[in-house]
Tab-separated table of C-alpha atoms in Angstrom:
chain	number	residue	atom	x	y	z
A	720	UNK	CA	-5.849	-7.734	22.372
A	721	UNK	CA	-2.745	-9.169	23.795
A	722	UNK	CA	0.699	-9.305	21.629
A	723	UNK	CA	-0.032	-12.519	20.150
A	724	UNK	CA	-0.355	-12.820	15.817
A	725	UNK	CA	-2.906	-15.588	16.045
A	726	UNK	CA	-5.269	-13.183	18.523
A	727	UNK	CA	-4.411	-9.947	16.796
A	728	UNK	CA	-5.346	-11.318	13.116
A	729	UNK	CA	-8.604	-12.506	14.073
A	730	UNK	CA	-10.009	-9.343	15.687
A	731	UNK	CA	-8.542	-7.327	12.660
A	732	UNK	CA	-10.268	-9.957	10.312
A	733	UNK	CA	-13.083	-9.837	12.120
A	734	UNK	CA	-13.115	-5.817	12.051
A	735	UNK	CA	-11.786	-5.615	8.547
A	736	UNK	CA	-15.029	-7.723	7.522
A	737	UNK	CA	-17.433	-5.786	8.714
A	738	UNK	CA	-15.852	-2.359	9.031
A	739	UNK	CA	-15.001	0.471	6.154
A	740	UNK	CA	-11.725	1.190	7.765
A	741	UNK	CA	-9.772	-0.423	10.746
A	742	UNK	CA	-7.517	1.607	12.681
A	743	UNK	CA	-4.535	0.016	14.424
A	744	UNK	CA	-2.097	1.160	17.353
A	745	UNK	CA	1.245	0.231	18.287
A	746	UNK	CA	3.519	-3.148	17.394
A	747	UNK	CA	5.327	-1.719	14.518
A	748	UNK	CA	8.392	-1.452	16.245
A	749	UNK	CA	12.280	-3.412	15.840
A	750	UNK	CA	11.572	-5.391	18.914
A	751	UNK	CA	10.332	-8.876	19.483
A	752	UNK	CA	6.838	-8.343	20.447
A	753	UNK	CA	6.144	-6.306	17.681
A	754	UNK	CA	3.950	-8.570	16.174
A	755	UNK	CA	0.765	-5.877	14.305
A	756	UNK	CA	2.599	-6.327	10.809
A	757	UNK	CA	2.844	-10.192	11.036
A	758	UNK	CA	-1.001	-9.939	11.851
A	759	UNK	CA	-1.799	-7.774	9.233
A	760	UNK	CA	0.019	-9.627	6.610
A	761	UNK	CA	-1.618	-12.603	7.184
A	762	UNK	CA	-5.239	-10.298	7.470
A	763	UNK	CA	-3.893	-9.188	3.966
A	764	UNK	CA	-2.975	-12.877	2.767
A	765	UNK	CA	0.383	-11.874	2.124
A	766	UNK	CA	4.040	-11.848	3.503
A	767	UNK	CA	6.456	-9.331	5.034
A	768	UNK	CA	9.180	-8.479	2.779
A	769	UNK	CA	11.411	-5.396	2.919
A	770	UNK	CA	9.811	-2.754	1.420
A	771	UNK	CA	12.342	-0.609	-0.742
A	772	UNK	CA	10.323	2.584	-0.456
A	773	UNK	CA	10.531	2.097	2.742
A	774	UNK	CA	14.357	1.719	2.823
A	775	UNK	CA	15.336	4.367	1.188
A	776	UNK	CA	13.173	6.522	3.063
A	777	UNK	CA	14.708	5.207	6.249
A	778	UNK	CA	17.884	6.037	4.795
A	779	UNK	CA	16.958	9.811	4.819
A	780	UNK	CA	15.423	9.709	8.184
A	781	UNK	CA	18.536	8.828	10.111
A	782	UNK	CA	20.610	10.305	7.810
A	783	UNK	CA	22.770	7.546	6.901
A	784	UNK	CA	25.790	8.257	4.598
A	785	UNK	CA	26.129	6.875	1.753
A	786	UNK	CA	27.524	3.189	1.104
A	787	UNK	CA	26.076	2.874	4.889
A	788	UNK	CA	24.070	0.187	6.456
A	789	UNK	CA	20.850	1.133	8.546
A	790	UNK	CA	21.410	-0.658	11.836
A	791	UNK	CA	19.979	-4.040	12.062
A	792	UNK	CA	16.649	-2.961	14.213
A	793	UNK	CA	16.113	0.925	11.642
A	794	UNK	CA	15.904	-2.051	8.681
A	795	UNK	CA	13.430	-3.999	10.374
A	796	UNK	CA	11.251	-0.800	10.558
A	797	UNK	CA	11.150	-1.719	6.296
A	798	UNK	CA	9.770	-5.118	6.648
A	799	UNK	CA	6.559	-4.708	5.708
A	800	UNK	CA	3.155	-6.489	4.251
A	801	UNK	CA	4.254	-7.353	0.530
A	802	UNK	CA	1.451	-4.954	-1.473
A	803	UNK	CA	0.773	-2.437	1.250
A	804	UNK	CA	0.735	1.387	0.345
A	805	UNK	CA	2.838	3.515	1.648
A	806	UNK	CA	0.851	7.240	1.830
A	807	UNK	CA	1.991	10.851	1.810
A	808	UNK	CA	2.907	11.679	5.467
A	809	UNK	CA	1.109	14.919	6.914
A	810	UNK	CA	3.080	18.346	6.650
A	811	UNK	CA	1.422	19.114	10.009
A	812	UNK	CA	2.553	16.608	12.517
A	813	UNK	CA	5.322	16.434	15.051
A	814	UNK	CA	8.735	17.492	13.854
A	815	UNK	CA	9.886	13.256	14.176
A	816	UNK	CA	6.490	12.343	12.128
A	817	UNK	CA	6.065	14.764	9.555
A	818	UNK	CA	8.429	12.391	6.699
A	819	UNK	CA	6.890	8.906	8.452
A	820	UNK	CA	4.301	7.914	5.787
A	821	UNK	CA	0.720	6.141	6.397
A	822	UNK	CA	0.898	2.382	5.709
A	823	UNK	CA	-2.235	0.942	4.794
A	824	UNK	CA	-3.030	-2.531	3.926
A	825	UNK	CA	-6.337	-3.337	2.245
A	826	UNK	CA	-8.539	-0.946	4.439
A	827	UNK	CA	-6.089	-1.498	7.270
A	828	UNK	CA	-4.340	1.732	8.623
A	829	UNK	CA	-1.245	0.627	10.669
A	830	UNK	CA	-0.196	3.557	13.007
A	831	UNK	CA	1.944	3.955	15.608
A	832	UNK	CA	1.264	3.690	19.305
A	833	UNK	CA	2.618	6.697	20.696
A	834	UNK	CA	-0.277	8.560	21.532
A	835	UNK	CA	0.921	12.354	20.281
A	836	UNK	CA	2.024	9.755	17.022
A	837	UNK	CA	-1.121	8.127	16.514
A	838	UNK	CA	-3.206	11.485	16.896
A	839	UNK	CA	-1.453	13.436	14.270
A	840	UNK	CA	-1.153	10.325	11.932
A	841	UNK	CA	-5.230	9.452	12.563
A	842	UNK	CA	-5.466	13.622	11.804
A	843	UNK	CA	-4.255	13.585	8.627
A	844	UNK	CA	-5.921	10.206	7.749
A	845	UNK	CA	-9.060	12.134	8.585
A	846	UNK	CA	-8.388	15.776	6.274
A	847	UNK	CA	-6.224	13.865	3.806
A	848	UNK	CA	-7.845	10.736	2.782
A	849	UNK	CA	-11.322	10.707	3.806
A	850	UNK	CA	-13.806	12.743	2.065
A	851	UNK	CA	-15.916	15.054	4.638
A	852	UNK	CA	-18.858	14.089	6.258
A	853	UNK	CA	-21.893	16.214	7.775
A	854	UNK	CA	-22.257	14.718	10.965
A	855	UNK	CA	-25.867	15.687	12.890
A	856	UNK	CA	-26.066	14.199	16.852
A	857	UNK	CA	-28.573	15.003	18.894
A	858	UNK	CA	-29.749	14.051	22.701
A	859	UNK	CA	-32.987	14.257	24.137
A	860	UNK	CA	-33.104	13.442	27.462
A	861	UNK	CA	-36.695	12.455	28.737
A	862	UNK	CA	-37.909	11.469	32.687
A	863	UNK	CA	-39.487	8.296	31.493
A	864	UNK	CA	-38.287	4.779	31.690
A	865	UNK	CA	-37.229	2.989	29.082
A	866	UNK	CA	-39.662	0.877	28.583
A	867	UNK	CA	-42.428	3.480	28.736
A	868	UNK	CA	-40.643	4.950	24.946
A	869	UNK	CA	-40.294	1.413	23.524
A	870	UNK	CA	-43.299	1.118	21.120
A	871	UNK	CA	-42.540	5.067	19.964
A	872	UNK	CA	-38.617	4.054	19.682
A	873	UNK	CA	-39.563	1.711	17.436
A	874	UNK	CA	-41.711	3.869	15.164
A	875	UNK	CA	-39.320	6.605	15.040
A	876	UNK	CA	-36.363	3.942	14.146
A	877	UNK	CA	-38.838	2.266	11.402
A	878	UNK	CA	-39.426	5.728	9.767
A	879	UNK	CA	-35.685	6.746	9.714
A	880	UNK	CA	-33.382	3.243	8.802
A	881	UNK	CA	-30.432	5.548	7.831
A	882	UNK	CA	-30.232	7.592	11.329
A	883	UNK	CA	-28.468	5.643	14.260
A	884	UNK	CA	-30.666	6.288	17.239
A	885	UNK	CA	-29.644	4.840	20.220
A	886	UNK	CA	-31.878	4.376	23.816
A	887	UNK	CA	-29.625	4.303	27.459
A	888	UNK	CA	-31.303	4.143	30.657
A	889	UNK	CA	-30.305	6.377	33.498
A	890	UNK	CA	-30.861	7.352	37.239
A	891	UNK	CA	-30.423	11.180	38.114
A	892	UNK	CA	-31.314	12.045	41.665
A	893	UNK	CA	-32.757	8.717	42.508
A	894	UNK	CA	-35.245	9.000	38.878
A	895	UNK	CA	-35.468	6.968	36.220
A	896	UNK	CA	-34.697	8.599	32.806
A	897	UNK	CA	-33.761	7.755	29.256
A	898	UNK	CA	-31.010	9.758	27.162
């Protein structure tokens, strides 16, 4: 999705909608074009206001004395949707990340888009605040084509609505197949 509030807010409504959680990456920067927390705000149906946990936590990231002002682009980094949670940061990311807290909105995660960033914050999203799940995949991969394993697909997927099975045709060696 390009940098643009209108385009951003209706893919994150869209996946908000229809989605548990929504994951997002990047544009929560001081500069111009980053536009995520605009979007998400008005996902949220709220505004951006300057969020005074937020602040003060700034504050104590770049060390500012006190009776000091943050610098006009460290306070825009506390602008954020009016309501949204700031969460415990993770004890286990990179030595610049380990104070930054989560910021959710609704069942919006906003993380950054640094990619070593966004790992360790998605990390701790996943052993902090979601509860574990027992995750079973398998893969069968069978030398038929596709439409040979239709009618037994559809058995197998009638008997079992809560298991995702999914059916992707493919050519090994010049055969048809099926994973």
């Amino acid at each position: 999705v390009r940098d643009e509030i209108d385009e951003i807010a209706a893919e994150l409504q869209r996946l908000s909608a229809n989605s548990d959680l929504v994951f997002t990456s990047g544009g929560v920067g001081p500069t111009h074009d980053d536009v995520t927390l605009k979007a998400v705000a008005q996902v949220c149906g709220t505004s951006l206001e300057t969020n005074r946990q937020m602040l003060e936590l700034l504050h104590h990231l770049k060390a500012v004395p006190e009776g000091d002002s943050l610098s006009a682009a460290d306070a825009r980094l506390a602008v954020l949707p009016v309501g949204a949670q700031l969460l415990p940061p993770s004890k286990d990311g990179p030595p610049d990340q380990k104070q930054w807290p989560l910021l959710l909105c609704k069942n919006i995660f906003v993380l950054p888009g640094v990619p070593k960033f966004f790992q360790a914050k998605f990390d701790t999203i996943l052993r902090e605040y979601l509860p574990p799940r027992h995750l079973v995949t398998r893969r069968l991969i069978l030398a038929a084509p596709e439409p040979e394993l239709v009618g037994g697909l559809d058995m197998v997927v009638a008997e079992h609505p809560g298991v995702k099975i999914g059916s992707y045709p493919v050519e090994t060696e010049g055969k048809e197949g099926t994973v």
